[in-house]
């Protein structure tokens, strides 16, 4: 009986923790910033070629795209019109949504617009991009479920200064525009039933959140919505972590079955392809060392296969996590796949330790505030540079370590 009581108590504590707070606020913020930045950089780099990649000038015509969408039920707003003006508007909105999500401005709404932009462009021309596009595609959906703006965001700043992240008229206006777009899509039959139900539920819940946050911020209704938001956030973060583990596990086990990976020569072949050699001299230098090629090939397989099994050992997990991030950085440089590497590094960031992220945020905040604090110290401290900088620089991170989850709507 004692064992049963302990098990019940442990289960009750776990349920209270999962429903009582949005876990991993710093990890979710890094994932938000990483994926928004990666997609933003991609859109800006491909801006001169946007019409050929995803627009009316591309080889994948509007008719072919519509036929594929009818068969797989995917979502895109680019097939609503074949005009160049509509495409340019969607592309511009995708860029603006990436900036908004990167900064954490009205994050719940901008995450929805970000997801629509990602899905619309990628589903319009499905043969563009690489493996990183698939990761961005999925995480863009999961981010809508998370409260990824509790720290390191304009929403968190608004919550500290004005008491709630939903303050101001920008949020209602943005959701009003989204509601009009959803209504138009529903009236014209451009949404499938599943997407229509999802968008409608999201719009209604977020509208209810705004009303409760405005008129009953401390009541039972807000508490219920907080529990629902925490559960969705924690489920979304769990799915992102499971996806990363699945990516590495499947990639590693498939590599094991390949003869080139078994004999340690797999890395040699892409280093000789023009498409994957942005730095020919560097690729030739690396390919010329058989020992280094073998070690990198075997090391890649070992790290990918082992990583999911190390999640319960913090030290080993952190070592392998650093190795995988270095591996992706090497892929970006050697094979010329920067956006694939950035997407994978952003996904890996979900496993970064909280202590490291808090330290990183503290150092970034101190560097950002140092010039202003030195100026204030010189004026108030008798001309001694930085006389008052140290105490204030150390106090800033402490305010960020305890995000006000009940007040940050994102």
Coordinates of N, CA, C and O in Angstrom, one line a residue, residues 53-225:
X53 N 11.0 30.0 -58.1 CA 10.9 28.9 -57.1 C 9.5 28.6 -56.7 O 9.1 27.4 -56.7
X54 N 8.7 29.6 -56.4 CA 7.4 29.3 -55.8 C 6.3 30.1 -56.5 O 5.1 29.9 -56.2
X55 N 6.6 31.0 -57.5 CA 5.7 31.8 -58.1 C 5.2 31.4 -59.4 O 5.4 30.3 -59.9
X56 N 4.6 32.3 -60.2 CA 4.0 32.0 -61.5 C 5.0 31.7 -62.6 O 4.6 31.1 -63.6
X57 N 6.3 32.0 -62.3 CA 7.3 31.7 -63.4 C 8.0 30.4 -63.2 O 8.9 30.1 -63.9
X58 N 7.6 29.6 -62.2 CA 8.2 28.4 -61.9 C 7.8 27.3 -62.9 O 6.7 27.3 -63.5
X59 N 8.6 26.2 -63.0 CA 8.3 25.1 -63.9 C 7.1 24.3 -63.4 O 6.4 23.6 -64.1
X60 N 6.9 24.3 -62.0 CA 5.8 23.6 -61.5 C 4.6 24.5 -61.5 O 4.4 25.4 -60.8
X61 N 3.7 24.3 -62.5 CA 2.6 25.2 -62.8 C 1.5 25.2 -61.8 O 1.4 24.3 -60.9
X62 N 0.7 26.2 -61.9 CA -0.5 26.3 -61.0 C -1.4 25.1 -61.1 O -1.9 24.6 -60.1
X63 N -1.6 24.6 -62.3 CA -2.5 23.5 -62.5 C -1.9 22.2 -61.9 O -2.6 21.4 -61.2
X64 N -0.6 22.0 -62.1 CA 0.0 20.8 -61.5 C 0.0 20.9 -59.9 O -0.3 19.9 -59.3
X65 N 0.2 22.1 -59.4 CA 0.2 22.3 -58.0 C -1.2 22.0 -57.4 O -1.4 21.3 -56.4
X66 N -2.3 22.4 -58.1 CA -3.6 22.2 -57.7 C -4.0 20.7 -57.7 O -4.7 20.2 -56.8
X67 N -3.6 20.0 -58.8 CA -3.8 18.6 -58.9 C -3.2 17.8 -57.7 O -3.8 16.9 -57.2
X68 N -2.0 18.2 -57.4 CA -1.3 17.5 -56.3 C -2.0 17.8 -54.9 O -2.2 16.9 -54.1
X69 N -2.4 19.1 -54.8 CA -3.1 19.5 -53.5 C -4.5 18.7 -53.4 O -4.9 18.3 -52.3
X70 N -5.1 18.5 -54.5 CA -6.4 17.8 -54.5 C -6.2 16.3 -54.1 O -7.1 15.7 -53.5
X71 N -5.0 15.8 -54.4 CA -4.8 14.4 -54.0 C -4.3 14.2 -52.6 O -4.5 13.2 -52.0
X72 N -3.5 15.2 -52.1 CA -2.9 14.9 -50.8 C -3.5 15.8 -49.7 O -3.1 15.6 -48.5
X73 N -4.4 16.7 -50.0 CA -5.0 17.5 -49.0 C -4.2 18.5 -48.3 O -4.5 19.0 -47.2
X74 N -3.0 18.9 -48.9 CA -2.1 19.9 -48.3 C -2.7 21.3 -48.4 O -3.7 21.5 -49.2
X75 N -2.1 22.2 -47.7 CA -2.7 23.6 -47.6 C -1.7 24.6 -48.2 O -0.5 24.5 -47.9
X76 N -2.2 25.5 -49.0 CA -1.5 26.6 -49.5 C -2.5 27.7 -49.9 O -3.5 27.4 -50.5
X77 N -2.1 28.9 -49.7 CA -3.0 30.0 -50.2 C -2.6 30.5 -51.5 O -3.3 31.3 -52.1
X78 N -1.4 30.1 -52.0 CA -0.9 30.5 -53.3 C -1.8 30.1 -54.5 O -1.8 30.7 -55.6
X79 N -2.5 29.0 -54.3 CA -3.4 28.5 -55.4 C -4.8 29.2 -55.4 O -5.6 29.0 -56.3
X80 N -5.0 30.2 -54.5 CA -6.2 30.9 -54.5 C -6.3 31.9 -55.7 O -7.3 32.2 -56.1
X81 N -5.1 32.2 -56.1 CA -5.0 33.1 -57.3 C -3.7 32.9 -58.0 O -2.7 32.6 -57.4
X82 N -3.7 33.0 -59.3 CA -2.5 32.8 -60.1 C -1.8 34.1 -60.4 O -0.8 34.1 -61.2
X83 N -2.3 35.2 -59.9 CA -1.7 36.5 -60.2 C -0.4 36.7 -59.6 O -0.1 36.3 -58.4
X84 N 0.5 37.5 -60.2 CA 1.8 37.8 -59.6 C 1.6 38.7 -58.4 O 2.4 38.6 -57.4
X85 N 0.6 39.6 -58.4 CA 0.4 40.5 -57.2 C 0.1 39.7 -56.0 O 0.6 39.9 -54.9
X86 N -0.8 38.6 -56.1 CA -1.1 37.8 -55.0 C 0.1 37.0 -54.4 O 0.3 37.0 -53.2
X87 N 0.9 36.5 -55.3 CA 2.2 35.8 -54.9 C 3.1 36.8 -54.2 O 3.6 36.4 -53.1
X88 N 3.3 38.0 -54.7 CA 4.2 39.0 -54.0 C 3.6 39.3 -52.7 O 4.4 39.5 -51.7
X89 N 2.3 39.4 -52.5 CA 1.7 39.8 -51.2 C 2.0 38.7 -50.2 O 2.4 38.9 -49.1
X90 N 1.8 37.4 -50.6 CA 2.0 36.3 -49.7 C 3.5 36.2 -49.3 O 3.8 35.9 -48.2
X91 N 4.4 36.4 -50.3 CA 5.8 36.3 -50.0 C 6.2 37.4 -49.0 O 6.9 37.2 -48.1
X92 N 5.7 38.6 -49.2 CA 6.0 39.7 -48.3 C 5.4 39.4 -46.9 O 6.1 39.7 -45.9
X93 N 4.2 38.9 -46.8 CA 3.7 38.6 -45.5 C 4.5 37.5 -44.8 O 4.7 37.5 -43.6
X94 N 5.0 36.5 -45.6 CA 5.8 35.5 -45.0 C 7.1 36.1 -44.4 O 7.5 35.6 -43.3
X95 N 7.7 37.0 -45.1 CA 8.9 37.7 -44.6 C 8.6 38.5 -43.3 O 9.3 38.4 -42.3
X96 N 7.5 39.2 -43.3 CA 7.1 40.0 -42.1 C 6.7 39.1 -40.9 O 7.1 39.4 -39.8
X97 N 6.1 38.0 -41.2 CA 5.7 37.0 -40.1 C 7.0 36.4 -39.5 O 7.1 36.2 -38.3
X98 N 8.0 36.1 -40.3 CA 9.2 35.6 -39.8 C 9.9 36.6 -38.9 O 10.5 36.2 -37.8
X99 N 9.9 37.9 -39.3 CA 10.5 38.9 -38.5 C 9.7 39.0 -37.1 O 10.3 39.1 -36.1
X100 N 8.4 39.0 -37.2 CA 7.6 39.1 -36.0 C 7.8 38.0 -35.1 O 7.9 38.2 -33.9
X101 N 7.9 36.8 -35.6 CA 8.1 35.6 -34.8 C 9.5 35.6 -34.2 O 9.7 35.2 -33.0
X102 N 10.5 36.1 -35.0 CA 11.9 36.2 -34.5 C 11.9 37.1 -33.3 O 12.6 36.8 -32.3
X103 N 11.2 38.2 -33.3 CA 11.2 39.2 -32.2 C 10.3 38.8 -31.1 O 10.3 39.4 -30.1
X104 N 9.4 37.9 -31.4 CA 8.4 37.5 -30.4 C 7.3 38.6 -30.2 O 6.9 38.9 -29.1
X105 N 6.9 39.2 -31.3 CA 5.9 40.2 -31.3 C 4.5 39.6 -31.6 O 4.3 39.0 -32.7
X106 N 3.5 39.7 -30.7 CA 2.2 39.1 -30.9 C 2.4 37.7 -31.4 O 1.9 37.2 -32.4
X107 N 3.1 36.9 -30.6 CA 3.6 35.6 -31.0 C 2.6 34.6 -31.4 O 2.8 33.9 -32.4
X108 N 1.5 34.6 -30.7 CA 0.5 33.6 -31.1 C -0.1 33.8 -32.5 O -0.2 32.9 -33.3
X109 N -0.4 35.1 -32.8 CA -0.9 35.4 -34.1 C 0.2 35.3 -35.2 O 0.0 34.7 -36.3
X110 N 1.4 35.8 -34.9 CA 2.5 35.7 -35.9 C 2.9 34.3 -36.1 O 3.4 34.0 -37.2
X111 N 2.8 33.4 -35.1 CA 3.1 32.0 -35.4 C 2.2 31.4 -36.3 O 2.5 30.5 -37.1
X112 N 0.9 31.8 -36.3 CA -0.1 31.3 -37.2 C 0.2 31.8 -38.6 O 0.2 31.0 -39.6
X113 N 0.5 33.1 -38.8 CA 0.9 33.6 -40.1 C 2.2 33.0 -40.6 O 2.3 32.7 -41.8
X114 N 3.1 32.8 -39.7 CA 4.4 32.1 -40.1 C 4.1 30.7 -40.6 O 4.7 30.3 -41.7
X115 N 3.3 30.0 -39.9 CA 2.9 28.6 -40.4 C 2.2 28.7 -41.8 O 2.6 27.9 -42.7
X116 N 1.3 29.6 -41.9 CA 0.6 29.7 -43.2 C 1.6 30.1 -44.3 O 1.6 29.5 -45.4
X117 N 2.6 31.0 -44.0 CA 3.6 31.3 -45.0 C 4.5 30.1 -45.4 O 4.7 29.9 -46.6
X118 N 4.9 29.4 -44.4 CA 5.8 28.2 -44.7 C 5.0 27.2 -45.5 O 5.5 26.7 -46.5
X119 N 3.8 26.8 -45.1 CA 3.0 25.8 -45.8 C 2.7 26.3 -47.2 O 2.7 25.4 -48.1
X120 N 2.3 27.5 -47.3 CA 1.9 28.0 -48.6 C 3.0 27.9 -49.6 O 2.8 27.5 -50.8
X121 N 4.2 28.4 -49.3 CA 5.3 28.4 -50.2 C 5.8 27.0 -50.5 O 6.0 26.6 -51.6
X122 N 6.0 26.2 -49.4 CA 6.5 24.8 -49.6 C 5.5 23.9 -50.4 O 6.0 23.1 -51.2
X123 N 4.3 24.0 -50.1 CA 3.3 23.2 -50.7 C 3.0 23.6 -52.1 O 2.4 22.9 -52.9
X124 N 3.3 24.9 -52.5 CA 3.1 25.3 -53.8 C 4.1 24.7 -54.8 O 3.8 24.3 -55.9
X125 N 5.4 24.5 -54.4 CA 6.4 23.8 -55.2 C 7.1 22.8 -54.3 O 8.1 23.1 -53.6
X126 N 6.6 21.6 -54.4 CA 7.1 20.6 -53.4 C 8.4 20.0 -53.7 O 9.1 19.4 -52.9
X127 N 9.0 20.3 -54.9 CA 10.3 19.8 -55.3 C 11.4 20.7 -55.0 O 12.6 20.4 -55.4
X128 N 11.1 21.9 -54.4 CA 12.2 22.8 -54.0 C 12.7 22.5 -52.6 O 11.9 22.0 -51.8
X129 N 13.9 22.9 -52.3 CA 14.4 22.7 -51.0 C 15.1 21.4 -50.7 O 15.4 20.6 -51.6
X130 N 15.5 21.2 -49.5 CA 16.2 20.0 -49.0 C 15.5 19.5 -47.8 O 14.4 19.8 -47.4
X131 N 16.3 18.6 -47.1 CA 15.7 18.0 -45.8 C 15.4 19.0 -44.8 O 14.5 18.8 -44.0
X132 N 16.1 20.2 -44.8 CA 15.8 21.2 -43.8 C 14.4 21.8 -44.0 O 13.7 22.2 -43.0
X133 N 13.9 21.8 -45.2 CA 12.5 22.3 -45.4 C 11.5 21.5 -44.7 O 10.5 22.0 -44.2
X134 N 11.7 20.2 -44.7 CA 10.7 19.3 -44.0 C 10.7 19.5 -42.5 O 9.6 19.5 -41.9
X135 N 11.9 19.8 -42.0 CA 11.9 20.1 -40.5 C 11.2 21.4 -40.2 O 10.4 21.5 -39.3
X136 N 11.5 22.4 -41.0 CA 10.8 23.7 -40.9 C 9.3 23.6 -41.0 O 8.5 24.2 -40.3
X137 N 8.9 22.8 -42.0 CA 7.5 22.5 -42.3 C 6.8 22.0 -41.0 O 5.7 22.5 -40.7
X138 N 7.3 21.0 -40.4 CA 6.7 20.4 -39.2 C 6.8 21.3 -38.0 O 5.8 21.5 -37.3
X139 N 7.9 21.9 -37.7 CA 8.1 22.7 -36.5 C 7.2 24.0 -36.6 O 6.8 24.5 -35.6
X140 N 7.0 24.5 -37.8 CA 6.1 25.6 -38.0 C 4.7 25.3 -37.5 O 4.1 26.2 -36.9
X141 N 4.3 24.1 -37.6 CA 3.0 23.7 -37.1 C 3.0 23.6 -35.6 O 2.1 24.0 -34.9
X142 N 4.1 22.9 -35.1 CA 4.2 22.7 -33.6 C 4.3 24.0 -32.9 O 3.8 24.1 -31.7
X143 N 5.0 25.0 -33.4 CA 5.2 26.3 -32.7 C 3.9 27.0 -32.4 O 3.8 27.7 -31.5
X144 N 2.9 26.7 -33.2 CA 1.6 27.4 -33.0 C 1.0 26.9 -31.6 O 0.3 27.6 -30.9
X145 N 1.4 25.7 -31.2 CA 0.8 25.1 -30.0 C 1.6 25.6 -28.7 O 1.1 25.4 -27.6
X146 N 2.8 26.1 -28.9 CA 3.7 26.4 -27.8 C 3.5 27.8 -27.3 O 3.1 28.7 -28.0
X147 N 3.9 28.0 -26.1 CA 4.1 29.4 -25.5 C 5.5 29.8 -25.5 O 6.2 29.8 -24.5
X148 N 6.0 30.0 -26.8 CA 7.4 30.2 -27.0 C 7.9 31.6 -26.8 O 9.0 31.9 -27.2
X149 N 7.1 32.5 -26.3 CA 7.5 33.9 -26.1 C 7.5 34.3 -24.6 O 7.4 35.5 -24.3
X150 N 7.7 33.3 -23.7 CA 7.7 33.7 -22.3 C 9.0 34.4 -21.9 O 9.0 35.2 -21.0
X151 N 10.1 34.2 -22.7 CA 11.3 34.9 -22.5 C 11.9 35.3 -23.8 O 11.5 34.8 -24.8
X152 N 12.8 36.3 -23.8 CA 13.5 36.8 -25.0 C 12.5 37.2 -26.1 O 12.6 36.7 -27.2
X153 N 11.5 38.0 -25.8 CA 10.5 38.4 -26.8 C 9.9 39.7 -26.4 O 10.0 40.2 -25.2
X154 N 9.4 40.4 -27.4 CA 8.7 41.6 -27.1 C 7.4 41.4 -26.3 O 7.0 42.3 -25.6
X155 N 6.8 40.2 -26.5 CA 5.6 39.9 -25.7 C 6.0 39.8 -24.2 O 5.2 40.3 -23.3
X156 N 7.1 39.2 -23.9 CA 7.5 39.1 -22.5 C 7.8 40.5 -21.9 O 7.5 40.8 -20.8
X157 N 8.4 41.3 -22.8 CA 8.7 42.7 -22.3 C 7.4 43.5 -22.1 O 7.3 44.2 -21.1
X158 N 6.4 43.3 -23.0 CA 5.1 44.0 -22.8 C 4.4 43.5 -21.5 O 3.8 44.2 -20.8
X159 N 4.5 42.2 -21.2 CA 3.9 41.6 -20.0 C 4.5 42.2 -18.8 O 3.8 42.4 -17.8
X160 N 5.9 42.5 -18.8 CA 6.5 43.1 -17.6 C 6.2 44.5 -17.4 O 6.0 45.0 -16.3
X161 N 6.1 45.2 -18.5 CA 5.8 46.7 -18.4 C 4.4 47.1 -18.4 O 4.0 48.1 -17.7
X162 N 3.5 46.3 -19.0 CA 2.1 46.7 -19.0 C 1.1 45.7 -18.4 O -0.1 45.8 -18.4
X163 N 1.7 44.6 -17.8 CA 0.9 43.7 -17.0 C 0.4 42.5 -17.8 O 0.1 41.5 -17.2
X164 N 0.3 42.6 -19.1 CA -0.2 41.5 -19.9 C 0.4 41.6 -21.3 O 0.5 42.7 -21.8
X165 N 0.6 40.5 -21.9 CA 1.1 40.5 -23.3 C 0.1 40.8 -24.3 O 0.4 41.2 -25.5
X166 N -1.2 40.8 -24.0 CA -2.3 41.1 -24.9 C -2.7 42.6 -24.9 O -3.6 42.9 -25.6
X167 N -1.9 43.4 -24.2 CA -2.3 44.8 -24.1 C -2.1 45.5 -25.5 O -1.2 45.0 -26.3
X168 N -2.9 46.5 -25.8 CA -2.8 47.2 -27.0 C -3.8 46.7 -28.1 O -4.4 45.6 -27.9
X169 N -3.9 47.4 -29.1 CA -4.9 47.1 -30.2 C -4.3 46.3 -31.3 O -5.1 45.8 -32.1
X170 N -3.0 46.1 -31.4 CA -2.4 45.4 -32.5 C -2.9 43.9 -32.5 O -3.2 43.4 -33.6
X171 N -3.0 43.3 -31.4 CA -3.4 41.9 -31.3 C -4.8 41.7 -31.9 O -5.0 40.9 -32.8
X172 N -5.9 42.4 -31.4 CA -7.2 42.2 -32.0 C -7.3 42.6 -33.5 O -8.0 41.9 -34.2
X173 N -6.5 43.6 -33.9 CA -6.5 43.9 -35.3 C -6.0 42.8 -36.2 O -6.5 42.4 -37.2
X174 N -4.9 42.2 -35.7 CA -4.2 41.1 -36.4 C -5.1 39.9 -36.5 O -5.3 39.2 -37.5
X175 N -5.8 39.6 -35.3 CA -6.7 38.4 -35.3 C -7.9 38.7 -36.1 O -8.5 37.8 -36.7
X176 N -8.4 40.0 -36.2 CA -9.5 40.3 -37.1 C -9.2 40.1 -38.5 O -10.0 39.5 -39.3
X177 N -8.0 40.5 -39.0 CA -7.6 40.2 -40.3 C -7.5 38.7 -40.6 O -8.0 38.2 -41.7
X178 N -6.9 38.0 -39.7 CA -6.9 36.5 -39.9 C -8.3 35.9 -39.9 O -8.5 35.0 -40.7
X179 N -9.2 36.4 -39.1 CA -10.5 35.9 -39.1 C -11.2 36.2 -40.5 O -11.9 35.3 -41.0
X180 N -10.9 37.3 -41.0 CA -11.5 37.6 -42.4 C -11.0 36.7 -43.4 O -11.7 36.2 -44.3
X181 N -9.7 36.4 -43.4 CA -9.1 35.5 -44.3 C -9.6 34.1 -44.2 O -10.0 33.4 -45.2
X182 N -9.8 33.6 -42.9 CA -10.4 32.3 -42.7 C -11.8 32.2 -43.2 O -12.2 31.2 -43.8
X183 N -12.6 33.3 -43.0 CA -14.0 33.3 -43.4 C -14.0 33.3 -44.9 O -14.9 32.6 -45.5
X184 N -13.1 34.0 -45.6 CA -13.1 34.0 -47.0 C -12.8 32.6 -47.6 O -13.4 32.1 -48.5
X185 N -11.8 32.0 -47.0 CA -11.4 30.6 -47.4 C -12.5 29.6 -47.2 O -12.8 28.8 -48.0
X186 N -13.3 29.8 -46.1 CA -14.4 28.9 -45.8 C -15.5 29.1 -46.8 O -16.2 28.2 -47.3
X187 N -15.8 30.4 -47.0 CA -17.0 30.7 -47.9 C -16.7 30.3 -49.3 O -17.6 29.9 -50.1
X188 N -15.5 30.3 -49.8 CA -15.1 29.9 -51.2 C -14.7 28.5 -51.3 O -14.4 28.0 -52.4
X189 N -14.8 27.7 -50.2 CA -14.4 26.3 -50.2 C -13.0 26.0 -50.5 O -12.6 24.9 -51.0
X190 N -12.1 26.9 -50.1 CA -10.7 26.8 -50.4 C -10.0 26.0 -49.3 O -8.8 25.6 -49.4
X191 N -10.6 25.8 -48.2 CA -10.1 25.1 -47.1 C -10.7 23.7 -47.1 O -11.9 23.5 -47.3
X192 N -9.8 22.7 -46.8 CA -10.4 21.3 -46.6 C -11.0 21.4 -45.2 O -10.8 22.3 -44.4
X193 N -11.8 20.3 -44.9 CA -12.6 20.3 -43.7 C -11.7 20.3 -42.4 O -11.9 21.0 -41.4
X194 N -10.6 19.6 -42.5 CA -9.6 19.5 -41.4 C -9.0 20.8 -41.1 O -8.9 21.3 -40.0
X195 N -8.5 21.5 -42.2 CA -7.8 22.8 -42.0 C -8.8 23.8 -41.5 O -8.5 24.7 -40.6
X196 N -10.0 23.8 -42.0 CA -11.1 24.7 -41.6 C -11.4 24.6 -40.1 O -11.5 25.6 -39.4
X197 N -11.5 23.3 -39.7 CA -11.8 23.1 -38.3 C -10.7 23.6 -37.4 O -10.9 24.2 -36.3
X198 N -9.4 23.3 -37.8 CA -8.3 23.7 -37.0 C -8.2 25.2 -36.9 O -8.0 25.7 -35.8
X199 N -8.3 25.9 -38.0 CA -8.2 27.4 -38.0 C -9.4 28.0 -37.2 O -9.2 29.0 -36.4
X200 N -10.6 27.4 -37.3 CA -11.7 28.0 -36.6 C -11.5 27.8 -35.1 O -11.8 28.7 -34.3
X201 N -11.1 26.6 -34.7 CA -10.9 26.4 -33.2 C -9.8 27.3 -32.7 O -9.9 27.8 -31.6
X202 N -8.7 27.5 -33.4 CA -7.6 28.3 -33.0 C -8.1 29.8 -32.9 O -7.8 30.5 -31.9
X203 N -8.9 30.3 -33.8 CA -9.4 31.6 -33.8 C -10.3 31.8 -32.6 O -10.2 32.9 -31.9
X204 N -11.2 30.9 -32.4 CA -12.2 31.0 -31.3 C -11.5 31.0 -29.9 O -11.7 31.8 -29.0
X205 N -10.5 30.1 -29.7 CA -9.8 29.9 -28.5 C -9.0 31.2 -28.2 O -9.0 31.7 -27.0
X206 N -8.3 31.7 -29.2 CA -7.5 32.9 -29.0 C -8.4 34.1 -28.7 O -8.0 35.0 -27.9
X207 N -9.5 34.2 -29.4 CA -10.4 35.3 -29.0 C -11.0 35.2 -27.6 O -11.1 36.2 -26.9
X208 N -11.3 34.0 -27.2 CA -11.7 33.8 -25.8 C -10.6 34.1 -24.8 O -10.9 34.8 -23.8
X209 N -9.4 33.8 -25.2 CA -8.2 34.1 -24.3 C -8.1 35.7 -24.1 O -7.9 36.2 -23.0
X210 N -8.3 36.4 -25.2 CA -8.2 37.8 -25.2 C -9.3 38.4 -24.3 O -9.0 39.3 -23.5
X211 N -10.5 37.9 -24.4 CA -11.6 38.4 -23.6 C -11.4 38.2 -22.1 O -11.6 39.1 -21.3
X212 N -11.0 36.9 -21.8 CA -10.8 36.6 -20.4 C -9.6 37.4 -19.9 O -9.7 37.9 -18.7
X213 N -8.5 37.5 -20.6 CA -7.4 38.2 -20.1 C -7.7 39.7 -19.9 O -7.1 40.3 -19.1
X214 N -8.6 40.2 -20.7 CA -9.0 41.7 -20.5 C -9.9 41.9 -19.4 O -9.8 42.9 -18.7
X215 N -10.9 41.0 -19.2 CA -12.0 41.3 -18.3 C -12.0 40.5 -17.1 O -12.7 40.8 -16.1
X216 N -11.3 39.3 -17.1 CA -11.2 38.5 -15.9 C -9.8 37.8 -15.8 O -9.7 36.6 -15.8
X217 N -8.8 38.7 -15.6 CA -7.5 38.2 -15.6 C -7.1 37.3 -14.5 O -6.1 36.5 -14.6
X218 N -7.8 37.3 -13.4 CA -7.5 36.5 -12.2 C -8.5 35.5 -11.9 O -8.5 34.9 -10.8
X219 N -9.5 35.3 -12.8 CA -10.6 34.4 -12.5 C -10.4 33.0 -12.8 O -9.3 32.6 -13.3
X220 N -11.4 32.1 -12.6 CA -11.3 30.7 -12.9 C -11.1 30.5 -14.4 O -10.5 29.5 -14.8
X221 N -11.8 31.3 -15.2 CA -11.7 31.1 -16.7 C -10.2 31.2 -17.1 O -9.8 30.4 -18.0
X222 N -9.5 32.2 -16.6 CA -8.1 32.4 -17.0 C -7.3 31.2 -16.5 O -6.4 30.7 -17.2
X223 N -7.6 30.7 -15.3 CA -6.9 29.5 -14.8 C -7.1 28.3 -15.7 O -6.1 27.5 -16.0
X224 N -8.3 28.1 -16.2 CA -8.6 27.0 -17.1 C -7.8 27.1 -18.4 O -7.3 26.1 -18.9
X225 N -7.9 28.3 -19.0 CA -7.1 28.6 -20.2 C -5.6 28.4 -20.0 O -4.9 27.9 -20.9

